[in-house]
mmCIF file of C-alpha atoms in Angstrom:
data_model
loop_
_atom_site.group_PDB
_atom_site.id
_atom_site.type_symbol
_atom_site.label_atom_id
_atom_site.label_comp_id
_atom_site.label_asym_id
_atom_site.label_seq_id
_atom_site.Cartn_x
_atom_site.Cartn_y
_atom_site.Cartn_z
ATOM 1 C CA UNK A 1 -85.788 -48.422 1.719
ATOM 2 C CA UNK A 2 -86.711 -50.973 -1.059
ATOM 3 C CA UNK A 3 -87.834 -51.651 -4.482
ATOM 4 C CA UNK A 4 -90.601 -54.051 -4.781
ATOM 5 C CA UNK A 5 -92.229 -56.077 -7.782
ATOM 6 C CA UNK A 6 -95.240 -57.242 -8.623
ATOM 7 C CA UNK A 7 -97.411 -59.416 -6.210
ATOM 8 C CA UNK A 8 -96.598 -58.000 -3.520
ATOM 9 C CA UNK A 9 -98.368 -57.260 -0.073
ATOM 10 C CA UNK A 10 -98.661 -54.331 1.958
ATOM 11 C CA UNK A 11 -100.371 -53.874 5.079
ATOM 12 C CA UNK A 12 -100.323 -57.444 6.445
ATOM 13 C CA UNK A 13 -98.887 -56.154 9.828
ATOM 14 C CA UNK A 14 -101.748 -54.602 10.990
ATOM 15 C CA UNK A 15 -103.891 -57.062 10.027
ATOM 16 C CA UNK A 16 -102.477 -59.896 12.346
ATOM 17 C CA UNK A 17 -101.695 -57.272 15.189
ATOM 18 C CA UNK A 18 -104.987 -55.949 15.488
ATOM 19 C CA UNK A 19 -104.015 -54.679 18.953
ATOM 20 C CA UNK A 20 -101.385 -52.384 17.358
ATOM 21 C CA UNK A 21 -102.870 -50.423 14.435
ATOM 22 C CA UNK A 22 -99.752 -48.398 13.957
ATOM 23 C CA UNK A 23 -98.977 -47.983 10.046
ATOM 24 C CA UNK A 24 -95.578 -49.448 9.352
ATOM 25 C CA UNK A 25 -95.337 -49.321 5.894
ATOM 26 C CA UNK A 26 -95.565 -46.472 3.022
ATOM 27 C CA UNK A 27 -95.367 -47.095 -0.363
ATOM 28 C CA UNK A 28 -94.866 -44.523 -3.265
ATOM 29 C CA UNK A 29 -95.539 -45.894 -6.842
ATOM 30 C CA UNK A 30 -92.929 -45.073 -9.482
ATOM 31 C CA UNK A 31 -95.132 -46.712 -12.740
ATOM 32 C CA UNK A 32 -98.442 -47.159 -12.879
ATOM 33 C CA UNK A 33 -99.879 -50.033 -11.059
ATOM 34 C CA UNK A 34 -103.036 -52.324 -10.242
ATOM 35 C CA UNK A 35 -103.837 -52.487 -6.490
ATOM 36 C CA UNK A 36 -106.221 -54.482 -4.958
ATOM 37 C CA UNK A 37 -107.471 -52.949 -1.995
ATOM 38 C CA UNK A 38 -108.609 -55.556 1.098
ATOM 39 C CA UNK A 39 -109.878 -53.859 4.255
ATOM 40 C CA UNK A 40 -108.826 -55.850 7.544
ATOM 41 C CA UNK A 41 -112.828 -55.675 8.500
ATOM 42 C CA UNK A 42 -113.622 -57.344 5.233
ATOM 43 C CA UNK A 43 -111.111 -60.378 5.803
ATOM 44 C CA UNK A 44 -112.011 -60.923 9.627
ATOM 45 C CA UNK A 45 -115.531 -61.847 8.632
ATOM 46 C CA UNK A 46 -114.639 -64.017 5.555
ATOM 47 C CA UNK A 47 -114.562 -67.680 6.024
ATOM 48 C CA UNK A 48 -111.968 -69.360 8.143
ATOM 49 C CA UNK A 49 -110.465 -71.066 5.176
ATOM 50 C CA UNK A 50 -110.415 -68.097 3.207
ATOM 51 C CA UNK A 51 -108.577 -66.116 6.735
ATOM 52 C CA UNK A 52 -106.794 -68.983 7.332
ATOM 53 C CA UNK A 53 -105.414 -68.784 3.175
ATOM 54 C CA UNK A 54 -104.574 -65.433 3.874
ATOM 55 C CA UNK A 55 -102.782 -65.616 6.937
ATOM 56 C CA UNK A 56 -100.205 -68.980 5.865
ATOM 57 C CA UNK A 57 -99.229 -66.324 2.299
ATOM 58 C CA UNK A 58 -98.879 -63.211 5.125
ATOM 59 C CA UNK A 59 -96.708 -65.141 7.187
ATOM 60 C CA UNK A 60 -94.495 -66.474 4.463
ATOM 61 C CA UNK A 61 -94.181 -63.047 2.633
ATOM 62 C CA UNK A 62 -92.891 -62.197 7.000
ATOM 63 C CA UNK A 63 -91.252 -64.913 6.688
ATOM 64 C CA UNK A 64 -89.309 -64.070 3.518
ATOM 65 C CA UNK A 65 -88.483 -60.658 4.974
ATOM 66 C CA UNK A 66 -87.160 -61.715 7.984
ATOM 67 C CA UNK A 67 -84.659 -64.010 5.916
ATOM 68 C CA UNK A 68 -83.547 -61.136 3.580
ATOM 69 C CA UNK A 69 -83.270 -58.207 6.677
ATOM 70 C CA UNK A 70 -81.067 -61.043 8.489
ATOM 71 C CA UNK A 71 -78.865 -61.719 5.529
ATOM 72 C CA UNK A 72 -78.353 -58.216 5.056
ATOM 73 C CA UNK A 73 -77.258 -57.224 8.345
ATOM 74 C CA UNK A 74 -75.124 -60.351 8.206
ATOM 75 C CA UNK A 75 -73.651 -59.296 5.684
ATOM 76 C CA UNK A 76 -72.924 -55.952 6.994
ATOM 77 C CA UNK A 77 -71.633 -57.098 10.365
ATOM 78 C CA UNK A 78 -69.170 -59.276 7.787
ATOM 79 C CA UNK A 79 -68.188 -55.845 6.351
ATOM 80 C CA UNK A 80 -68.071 -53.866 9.422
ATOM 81 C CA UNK A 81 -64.411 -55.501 10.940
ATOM 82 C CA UNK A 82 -65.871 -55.865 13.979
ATOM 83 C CA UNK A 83 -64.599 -59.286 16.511
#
């Protein structure tokens, strides 16, 4: 669906919907890359400011998706003719 660069985060659905563990996201490396791996368990029992850090850069990188997806179907409603 999407080509993504460096810095970016995967996963961060299921860690603020606990309740719905569902995997959403799949990604497939096409060069070789450096991952750093954080388990959901390990981040629910680190500090509150250190949760707190991570949730305000999840919800932005959301956040930031949410913009582009709407853009992009505005974009194709434009295209689409439709009244």
């Amino acid at each position: 669906l999407s080509t993504l660069g460096p810095g970016v985060t995967l996963g961060e659905m299921t860690y603020l919907r606990p309740d719905n563990r569902i995997r959403t996201a799949t990604a497939v490396a096409e060069t070789e890359v450096l991952v750093l791996k954080v388990r959901n368990p390990a981040l629910r029992e680190a500090s509150e400011d250190l949760q707190s850090r991570f949730d305000k850069a999840f919800i932005k990188v959301l956040v930031s998706r949410l913009a582009a997806t709407s853009k992009q179907l505005g974009a194709a409603d434009l295209g689409s003719g439709a009244d």
